[in-house]
């Protein structure tokens, strides 16, 4: 990415695929339906697990590998229905600027310590990621 900043948008998409910020949202079925042979009745509570659908091995080759060339479609912001995330454009912009500016200021930043996840079944996010910042020479 340091050599080729044009990769940043693809890095954002692959990061959203592999590490969606929210683990799940719940919904109530508004009509009877069937999904992969599973009957869902009107009124049933259903949970959509984004880290699972984003690593669907029938959809992604080698789904647990971070691949900056993949530039994938994913469900980090939902599946495109009426509740699709309203903040998609802002979130993508923030992530792109965060990566671009951090790389520009600290091109030699290194991970220093173990990442710790937030202890929550909902937030699929890091609490801490210790890094060493070295300013550009
Ligand atoms: C990386 C950042 C973000 C992620 C991963 C994310 C993810 C999601 C997901 C998974 C949903 C549910 C989609 C569905 O059920 O189809 C959602 C809904 C929503 N998001 Fe985001 N979101 C992010 C950032 C934001 C931001 C920055 C805003 C506002 C500025 C925002 C506003 C909303 C709103 C208002 C909804 C509810 C839409 C509705 O129910 O009609 N999100 N988001």
Short mmCIF file of N, CA and C and ligand atoms in Angstrom, two decimals:
data_model
loop_
_atom_site.label_atom_id
_atom_site.label_comp_id
_atom_site.label_asym_id
_atom_site.label_seq_id
_atom_site.Cartn_x
_atom_site.Cartn_y
_atom_site.Cartn_z
N UNK A 1 0.82 -1.21 0.00
CA UNK A 1 0.00 0.00 0.00
C UNK A 1 0.86 1.26 0.00
N UNK A 2 2.03 1.17 0.68
CA UNK A 2 2.91 2.34 0.69
C UNK A 2 3.35 2.66 -0.73
N UNK A 3 3.63 1.61 -1.50
CA UNK A 3 4.08 1.81 -2.88
C UNK A 3 2.92 2.12 -3.80
N UNK A 4 1.74 1.64 -3.47
CA UNK A 4 0.60 1.78 -4.37
C UNK A 4 -0.67 2.15 -3.59
N UNK A 5 -0.84 3.45 -3.27
CA UNK A 5 -2.00 3.89 -2.48
C UNK A 5 -3.34 3.63 -3.18
N UNK A 6 -3.29 3.31 -4.48
CA UNK A 6 -4.56 3.04 -5.17
C UNK A 6 -5.20 1.74 -4.65
N UNK A 7 -4.41 0.96 -3.87
CA UNK A 7 -4.95 -0.28 -3.29
C UNK A 7 -5.84 -0.02 -2.08
N UNK A 8 -5.78 1.21 -1.53
CA UNK A 8 -6.46 1.47 -0.25
C UNK A 8 -7.96 1.13 -0.29
N UNK A 9 -8.72 1.56 -1.32
CA UNK A 9 -10.15 1.21 -1.33
C UNK A 9 -10.40 -0.30 -1.29
N UNK A 10 -9.55 -1.07 -1.98
CA UNK A 10 -9.72 -2.53 -1.96
C UNK A 10 -9.37 -3.10 -0.58
N UNK A 11 -8.39 -2.46 0.09
CA UNK A 11 -8.04 -2.89 1.45
C UNK A 11 -9.21 -2.63 2.40
N UNK A 12 -9.87 -1.48 2.22
CA UNK A 12 -11.04 -1.16 3.03
C UNK A 12 -12.11 -2.24 2.84
N UNK A 13 -12.39 -2.62 1.60
CA UNK A 13 -13.45 -3.61 1.35
C UNK A 13 -13.09 -4.98 1.91
N UNK A 14 -11.83 -5.38 1.74
CA UNK A 14 -11.41 -6.69 2.26
C UNK A 14 -11.42 -6.69 3.79
N UNK A 15 -11.08 -5.54 4.39
CA UNK A 15 -11.13 -5.43 5.86
C UNK A 15 -12.57 -5.52 6.34
N UNK A 16 -13.49 -4.85 5.64
CA UNK A 16 -14.90 -4.92 6.02
C UNK A 16 -15.42 -6.35 5.88
N UNK A 17 -14.96 -7.05 4.83
CA UNK A 17 -15.41 -8.44 4.66
C UNK A 17 -14.91 -9.32 5.81
N UNK A 18 -13.62 -9.23 6.11
CA UNK A 18 -13.07 -10.15 7.10
C UNK A 18 -13.38 -9.75 8.54
N UNK A 19 -13.50 -8.44 8.77
CA UNK A 19 -13.69 -7.97 10.15
C UNK A 19 -14.86 -6.97 10.22
N UNK A 20 -16.07 -7.40 9.88
CA UNK A 20 -17.20 -6.46 9.94
C UNK A 20 -17.39 -5.96 11.38
N UNK A 21 -17.66 -4.67 11.54
CA UNK A 21 -17.66 -4.06 12.87
C UNK A 21 -18.76 -4.60 13.77
N UNK A 22 -19.83 -5.10 13.16
CA UNK A 22 -20.92 -5.66 13.96
C UNK A 22 -21.08 -7.13 13.62
N UNK A 23 -21.25 -7.94 14.67
CA UNK A 23 -21.33 -9.39 14.46
C UNK A 23 -22.68 -9.79 13.88
N UNK A 24 -23.72 -9.13 14.35
CA UNK A 24 -25.05 -9.56 13.88
C UNK A 24 -26.10 -8.48 14.11
N UNK A 25 -27.18 -8.57 13.39
CA UNK A 25 -28.39 -7.82 13.68
C UNK A 25 -29.53 -8.85 13.71
N UNK A 26 -30.57 -8.56 14.48
CA UNK A 26 -31.72 -9.46 14.55
C UNK A 26 -32.90 -8.84 13.82
N UNK A 27 -33.74 -9.68 13.26
CA UNK A 27 -34.95 -9.21 12.57
C UNK A 27 -36.10 -10.17 12.89
N UNK A 28 -37.32 -9.73 12.59
CA UNK A 28 -38.50 -10.58 12.72
C UNK A 28 -39.06 -10.85 11.33
N UNK A 29 -39.24 -12.13 10.99
CA UNK A 29 -39.73 -12.48 9.65
C UNK A 29 -41.15 -11.93 9.47
N UNK A 30 -41.37 -11.28 8.34
CA UNK A 30 -42.70 -10.69 8.09
C UNK A 30 -43.60 -11.62 7.29
N UNK A 31 -43.02 -12.74 6.79
CA UNK A 31 -43.85 -13.74 6.09
C UNK A 31 -43.13 -15.09 6.15
N UNK A 32 -43.87 -16.16 5.87
CA UNK A 32 -43.26 -17.49 5.82
C UNK A 32 -42.29 -17.54 4.65
N UNK A 33 -41.16 -18.19 4.86
CA UNK A 33 -40.21 -18.36 3.76
C UNK A 33 -39.34 -19.58 4.02
N UNK A 34 -38.50 -19.91 3.06
CA UNK A 34 -37.56 -21.02 3.24
C UNK A 34 -36.19 -20.57 2.78
N UNK A 35 -35.17 -20.91 3.56
CA UNK A 35 -33.81 -20.50 3.24
C UNK A 35 -32.90 -21.71 3.36
N UNK A 36 -32.32 -22.15 2.26
CA UNK A 36 -31.45 -23.33 2.26
C UNK A 36 -32.11 -24.51 2.98
N UNK A 37 -33.40 -24.75 2.66
CA UNK A 37 -34.11 -25.90 3.22
C UNK A 37 -34.63 -25.69 4.63
N UNK A 38 -34.35 -24.51 5.20
CA UNK A 38 -34.80 -24.21 6.56
C UNK A 38 -36.08 -23.38 6.50
N UNK A 39 -37.15 -23.89 7.13
CA UNK A 39 -38.41 -23.14 7.12
C UNK A 39 -38.37 -22.02 8.14
N UNK A 40 -38.75 -20.83 7.72
CA UNK A 40 -38.84 -19.68 8.64
C UNK A 40 -40.30 -19.21 8.60
N UNK A 41 -40.93 -19.15 9.77
CA UNK A 41 -42.33 -18.75 9.84
C UNK A 41 -42.45 -17.25 10.11
N UNK A 42 -43.54 -16.68 9.62
CA UNK A 42 -43.85 -15.28 9.94
C UNK A 42 -43.80 -15.10 11.45
N UNK A 43 -43.12 -14.08 11.92
CA UNK A 43 -43.02 -13.82 13.36
C UNK A 43 -41.79 -14.42 14.01
N UNK A 44 -41.12 -15.35 13.31
CA UNK A 44 -39.88 -15.92 13.86
C UNK A 44 -38.81 -14.84 13.99
N UNK A 45 -37.99 -14.96 15.04
CA UNK A 45 -36.84 -14.08 15.17
C UNK A 45 -35.67 -14.71 14.41
N UNK A 46 -35.02 -13.94 13.61
CA UNK A 46 -33.85 -14.45 12.89
C UNK A 46 -32.64 -13.55 13.16
N UNK A 47 -31.47 -14.15 13.10
CA UNK A 47 -30.23 -13.40 13.34
C UNK A 47 -29.34 -13.54 12.11
N UNK A 48 -28.83 -12.42 11.65
CA UNK A 48 -27.93 -12.44 10.49
C UNK A 48 -26.50 -12.27 11.00
N UNK A 49 -25.68 -13.29 10.78
CA UNK A 49 -24.30 -13.26 11.28
C UNK A 49 -23.39 -12.80 10.15
N UNK A 50 -22.95 -11.56 10.22
CA UNK A 50 -22.15 -11.01 9.12
C UNK A 50 -20.75 -11.64 9.00
N UNK A 51 -20.06 -11.92 10.13
CA UNK A 51 -18.74 -12.56 9.95
C UNK A 51 -18.88 -13.93 9.27
N UNK A 52 -20.02 -14.58 9.45
CA UNK A 52 -20.23 -15.88 8.83
C UNK A 52 -20.50 -15.74 7.32
N UNK A 53 -21.46 -14.88 6.97
CA UNK A 53 -21.77 -14.76 5.53
C UNK A 53 -20.58 -14.16 4.78
N UNK A 54 -19.79 -13.33 5.46
CA UNK A 54 -18.64 -12.71 4.80
C UNK A 54 -17.49 -13.68 4.58
N UNK A 55 -17.58 -14.85 5.21
CA UNK A 55 -16.54 -15.88 4.98
C UNK A 55 -17.18 -17.16 4.44
N UNK A 56 -18.26 -16.99 3.70
CA UNK A 56 -18.97 -18.12 3.10
C UNK A 56 -18.05 -18.81 2.08
N UNK A 57 -17.70 -20.05 2.39
CA UNK A 57 -16.72 -20.74 1.53
C UNK A 57 -17.32 -21.10 0.16
N UNK A 58 -18.65 -21.02 0.02
CA UNK A 58 -19.24 -21.27 -1.31
C UNK A 58 -19.16 -20.01 -2.17
N UNK A 59 -18.79 -18.92 -1.54
CA UNK A 59 -18.77 -17.63 -2.25
C UNK A 59 -17.35 -17.08 -2.44
N UNK A 60 -16.51 -17.30 -1.41
CA UNK A 60 -15.16 -16.73 -1.45
C UNK A 60 -14.13 -17.85 -1.47
N UNK A 61 -13.16 -17.72 -2.34
CA UNK A 61 -12.08 -18.70 -2.36
C UNK A 61 -11.14 -18.42 -1.19
N UNK A 62 -10.81 -19.45 -0.43
CA UNK A 62 -9.91 -19.29 0.71
C UNK A 62 -10.37 -18.12 1.59
N UNK A 63 -11.58 -18.23 2.16
CA UNK A 63 -12.22 -17.06 2.80
C UNK A 63 -11.49 -16.49 4.00
N UNK A 64 -10.63 -17.29 4.67
CA UNK A 64 -9.95 -16.78 5.86
C UNK A 64 -8.64 -16.07 5.52
N UNK A 65 -8.37 -15.93 4.23
CA UNK A 65 -7.12 -15.24 3.82
C UNK A 65 -7.43 -13.79 3.45
N UNK A 66 -6.64 -12.87 4.02
CA UNK A 66 -6.78 -11.45 3.67
C UNK A 66 -6.11 -11.22 2.33
N UNK A 67 -6.91 -10.85 1.33
CA UNK A 67 -6.39 -10.74 -0.03
C UNK A 67 -6.75 -9.36 -0.59
N UNK A 68 -5.74 -8.48 -0.70
CA UNK A 68 -6.02 -7.10 -1.12
C UNK A 68 -6.47 -7.03 -2.58
N UNK A 69 -6.28 -8.10 -3.32
CA UNK A 69 -6.70 -8.06 -4.73
C UNK A 69 -8.14 -8.55 -4.90
N UNK A 70 -8.75 -8.98 -3.81
CA UNK A 70 -10.09 -9.58 -3.91
C UNK A 70 -11.16 -8.53 -4.22
N UNK A 71 -11.05 -7.37 -3.58
CA UNK A 71 -12.03 -6.28 -3.72
C UNK A 71 -13.47 -6.82 -3.73
N UNK A 72 -13.89 -7.42 -2.63
CA UNK A 72 -15.09 -8.25 -2.65
C UNK A 72 -16.40 -7.48 -2.44
N UNK A 73 -17.48 -8.08 -2.91
CA UNK A 73 -18.80 -7.71 -2.39
C UNK A 73 -18.91 -8.40 -1.04
N UNK A 74 -19.58 -7.77 -0.09
CA UNK A 74 -19.70 -8.39 1.24
C UNK A 74 -20.96 -7.86 1.91
N UNK A 75 -21.21 -8.35 3.14
CA UNK A 75 -22.44 -7.96 3.84
C UNK A 75 -22.16 -7.21 5.14
N UNK A 76 -20.98 -6.57 5.23
CA UNK A 76 -20.67 -5.83 6.47
C UNK A 76 -21.71 -4.74 6.74
N UNK A 77 -22.32 -4.20 5.69
CA UNK A 77 -23.32 -3.14 5.86
C UNK A 77 -24.74 -3.67 5.70
N UNK A 78 -24.91 -4.98 5.68
CA UNK A 78 -26.22 -5.59 5.46
C UNK A 78 -26.28 -6.19 4.06
N UNK A 79 -27.45 -6.73 3.76
CA UNK A 79 -27.59 -7.49 2.50
C UNK A 79 -28.31 -6.69 1.41
N UNK A 80 -28.43 -5.38 1.60
CA UNK A 80 -29.02 -4.56 0.54
C UNK A 80 -30.52 -4.40 0.64
N UNK A 81 -31.12 -4.83 1.73
CA UNK A 81 -32.57 -4.68 1.90
C UNK A 81 -32.93 -3.29 2.41
N UNK A 82 -34.14 -3.18 2.94
CA UNK A 82 -34.62 -1.84 3.35
C UNK A 82 -33.88 -1.29 4.56
N UNK A 83 -33.17 -2.14 5.31
CA UNK A 83 -32.42 -1.65 6.47
C UNK A 83 -30.94 -1.47 6.17
N UNK A 84 -30.59 -1.53 4.89
CA UNK A 84 -29.18 -1.40 4.51
C UNK A 84 -28.58 -0.15 5.16
N UNK A 85 -27.34 -0.27 5.64
CA UNK A 85 -26.70 0.79 6.43
C UNK A 85 -26.75 2.15 5.72
N UNK A 86 -27.26 3.14 6.44
CA UNK A 86 -27.34 4.49 5.87
C UNK A 86 -25.98 5.19 5.87
N UNK A 87 -25.05 4.68 6.69
CA UNK A 87 -23.76 5.36 6.82
C UNK A 87 -22.66 4.77 5.96
N UNK A 88 -23.05 3.94 4.99
CA UNK A 88 -22.06 3.22 4.18
C UNK A 88 -21.02 4.15 3.56
N UNK A 89 -21.46 5.19 2.89
CA UNK A 89 -20.52 6.08 2.18
C UNK A 89 -19.60 6.78 3.17
N UNK A 90 -20.16 7.23 4.30
CA UNK A 90 -19.34 7.91 5.31
C UNK A 90 -18.33 6.94 5.91
N UNK A 91 -18.79 5.74 6.24
CA UNK A 91 -17.89 4.74 6.85
C UNK A 91 -16.75 4.41 5.90
N UNK A 92 -17.06 4.22 4.62
CA UNK A 92 -16.00 3.91 3.63
C UNK A 92 -15.00 5.07 3.52
N UNK A 93 -15.53 6.29 3.49
CA UNK A 93 -14.66 7.47 3.39
C UNK A 93 -13.75 7.57 4.61
N UNK A 94 -14.35 7.39 5.81
CA UNK A 94 -13.56 7.48 7.05
C UNK A 94 -12.45 6.44 7.07
N UNK A 95 -12.77 5.22 6.66
CA UNK A 95 -11.76 4.17 6.68
C UNK A 95 -10.65 4.45 5.67
N UNK A 96 -11.03 4.95 4.51
CA UNK A 96 -10.02 5.24 3.48
C UNK A 96 -9.08 6.35 3.97
N UNK A 97 -9.67 7.42 4.51
CA UNK A 97 -8.85 8.55 4.99
C UNK A 97 -7.97 8.12 6.17
N UNK A 98 -8.56 7.32 7.07
CA UNK A 98 -7.78 6.82 8.22
C UNK A 98 -6.53 6.08 7.74
N UNK A 99 -6.71 5.17 6.79
CA UNK A 99 -5.57 4.37 6.32
C UNK A 99 -4.57 5.26 5.56
N UNK A 100 -5.08 6.09 4.66
CA UNK A 100 -4.18 6.93 3.85
C UNK A 100 -3.35 7.86 4.73
N UNK A 101 -4.01 8.53 5.68
CA UNK A 101 -3.30 9.51 6.52
C UNK A 101 -2.35 8.83 7.49
N UNK A 102 -2.75 7.68 8.03
CA UNK A 102 -1.87 6.97 8.96
C UNK A 102 -0.62 6.49 8.23
N UNK A 103 -0.81 5.95 7.03
CA UNK A 103 0.35 5.49 6.27
C UNK A 103 1.28 6.64 5.90
N UNK A 104 0.67 7.78 5.56
CA UNK A 104 1.49 8.94 5.16
C UNK A 104 2.30 9.45 6.35
N UNK A 105 1.69 9.46 7.55
CA UNK A 105 2.41 10.01 8.71
C UNK A 105 3.33 9.00 9.37
N UNK A 106 2.91 7.74 9.38
CA UNK A 106 3.67 6.71 10.10
C UNK A 106 3.90 5.50 9.19
N UNK A 107 4.69 5.68 8.16
CA UNK A 107 4.89 4.57 7.21
C UNK A 107 5.59 3.37 7.83
N UNK A 108 6.24 3.59 8.97
CA UNK A 108 6.96 2.46 9.59
C UNK A 108 6.27 1.97 10.86
N UNK A 109 4.97 2.26 10.98
CA UNK A 109 4.22 1.79 12.14
C UNK A 109 4.28 0.26 12.23
N UNK A 110 4.48 -0.22 13.46
CA UNK A 110 4.56 -1.68 13.65
C UNK A 110 3.66 -2.10 14.79
N UNK A 111 3.09 -3.30 14.67
CA UNK A 111 2.30 -3.85 15.77
C UNK A 111 3.25 -4.20 16.90
N UNK A 112 2.90 -3.79 18.12
CA UNK A 112 3.76 -4.07 19.28
C UNK A 112 2.87 -4.53 20.44
N UNK A 113 2.60 -5.79 20.48
CA UNK A 113 1.72 -6.33 21.51
C UNK A 113 0.55 -7.07 20.89
N UNK A 114 -0.26 -7.65 21.77
CA UNK A 114 -1.37 -8.46 21.28
C UNK A 114 -2.64 -7.64 21.17
N UNK A 115 -3.37 -7.81 20.06
CA UNK A 115 -4.66 -7.14 19.97
C UNK A 115 -5.65 -7.75 20.95
N UNK A 116 -6.54 -6.92 21.49
CA UNK A 116 -7.59 -7.44 22.38
C UNK A 116 -8.95 -7.06 21.83
N UNK A 117 -9.84 -8.04 21.74
CA UNK A 117 -11.18 -7.77 21.24
C UNK A 117 -12.10 -7.26 22.35
N UNK A 118 -13.06 -6.43 21.98
CA UNK A 118 -14.13 -6.04 22.88
C UNK A 118 -14.89 -7.30 23.28
N UNK A 119 -15.23 -7.42 24.57
CA UNK A 119 -15.97 -8.62 24.99
C UNK A 119 -17.45 -8.36 24.81
N UNK A 120 -17.94 -8.65 23.64
CA UNK A 120 -19.35 -8.41 23.33
C UNK A 120 -19.76 -9.34 22.21
N UNK A 121 -20.96 -9.93 22.31
CA UNK A 121 -21.41 -10.79 21.21
C UNK A 121 -21.85 -9.96 20.00
N UNK A 122 -21.99 -8.66 20.19
CA UNK A 122 -22.50 -7.80 19.11
C UNK A 122 -21.39 -7.04 18.38
N UNK A 123 -20.49 -6.42 19.17
CA UNK A 123 -19.43 -5.62 18.56
C UNK A 123 -18.26 -6.52 18.20
N UNK A 124 -17.96 -6.60 16.92
CA UNK A 124 -16.87 -7.44 16.44
C UNK A 124 -15.66 -6.52 16.23
N UNK A 125 -15.19 -5.96 17.34
CA UNK A 125 -14.20 -4.88 17.22
C UNK A 125 -13.06 -5.05 18.21
N UNK A 126 -11.94 -4.40 17.90
CA UNK A 126 -10.80 -4.42 18.81
C UNK A 126 -10.97 -3.36 19.90
N UNK A 127 -10.53 -3.72 21.11
CA UNK A 127 -10.48 -2.75 22.20
C UNK A 127 -9.13 -2.05 22.17
N UNK A 128 -8.09 -2.83 21.98
CA UNK A 128 -6.75 -2.24 21.88
C UNK A 128 -5.92 -2.96 20.82
N UNK A 129 -5.08 -2.19 20.17
CA UNK A 129 -4.09 -2.76 19.25
C UNK A 129 -2.83 -1.93 19.43
N UNK A 130 -1.93 -2.37 20.33
CA UNK A 130 -0.72 -1.57 20.60
C UNK A 130 0.16 -1.51 19.36
N UNK A 131 0.57 -0.29 19.02
CA UNK A 131 1.47 -0.12 17.88
C UNK A 131 2.60 0.85 18.27
N UNK A 132 3.70 0.71 17.56
CA UNK A 132 4.79 1.68 17.71
C UNK A 132 4.74 2.60 16.50
N UNK A 133 4.64 3.91 16.75
CA UNK A 133 4.58 4.87 15.65
C UNK A 133 5.97 5.42 15.39
N UNK A 134 6.37 5.35 14.15
CA UNK A 134 7.63 6.02 13.80
C UNK A 134 7.31 7.02 12.71
N UNK A 135 7.54 8.31 12.96
CA UNK A 135 7.21 9.29 11.94
C UNK A 135 8.02 9.09 10.67
N UNK A 136 7.48 9.59 9.57
CA UNK A 136 8.22 9.50 8.30
C UNK A 136 9.55 10.21 8.45
N UNK A 137 10.61 9.63 7.85
CA UNK A 137 11.95 10.21 7.98
C UNK A 137 12.00 11.56 7.31
C1 LIG B 1 -17.79 0.36 9.38
C2 LIG B 1 -18.85 1.04 9.84
C3 LIG B 1 -20.27 0.52 9.80
C4 LIG B 1 -20.74 -0.76 9.68
C5 LIG B 1 -19.94 -2.06 9.56
C6 LIG B 1 -22.19 -0.68 9.71
C7 LIG B 1 -23.03 -1.78 9.61
C8 LIG B 1 -24.41 -1.72 9.60
C9 LIG B 1 -25.29 -2.87 9.47
C10 LIG B 1 -24.83 -4.33 9.34
C11 LIG B 1 -26.56 -2.41 9.48
C12 LIG B 1 -27.84 -3.27 9.34
C13 LIG B 1 -28.10 -3.50 7.86
C14 LIG B 1 -29.27 -4.41 7.56
O1 LIG B 1 -29.91 -4.93 8.47
O2 LIG B 1 -29.56 -4.64 6.35
C15 LIG B 1 -26.51 -0.98 9.64
C16 LIG B 1 -27.61 -0.15 9.72
C17 LIG B 1 -27.54 1.20 9.91
N1 LIG B 1 -26.40 1.98 9.93
FE1 LIG B 1 -24.50 1.31 9.81
N2 LIG B 1 -22.56 0.62 9.83
C18 LIG B 1 -21.43 1.40 9.88
C19 LIG B 1 -21.37 2.78 9.98
C20 LIG B 1 -22.46 3.61 10.04
C21 LIG B 1 -22.38 5.07 10.10
C22 LIG B 1 -21.07 5.87 10.06
C23 LIG B 1 -23.67 5.49 10.17
C24 LIG B 1 -24.21 6.89 10.26
C25 LIG B 1 -23.49 7.98 10.06
C26 LIG B 1 -24.55 4.35 10.14
C27 LIG B 1 -25.92 4.37 10.20
C28 LIG B 1 -26.77 3.28 10.12
C29 LIG B 1 -28.22 3.35 10.24
C30 LIG B 1 -29.06 4.60 10.48
C31 LIG B 1 -28.71 2.05 10.09
C32 LIG B 1 -30.15 1.57 10.16
C33 LIG B 1 -30.81 1.60 8.82
C34 LIG B 1 -32.25 1.07 8.91
O3 LIG B 1 -32.58 0.31 9.82
O4 LIG B 1 -33.05 1.42 8.02
N3 LIG B 1 -23.78 3.22 10.05
N4 LIG B 1 -25.20 -0.57 9.70
#
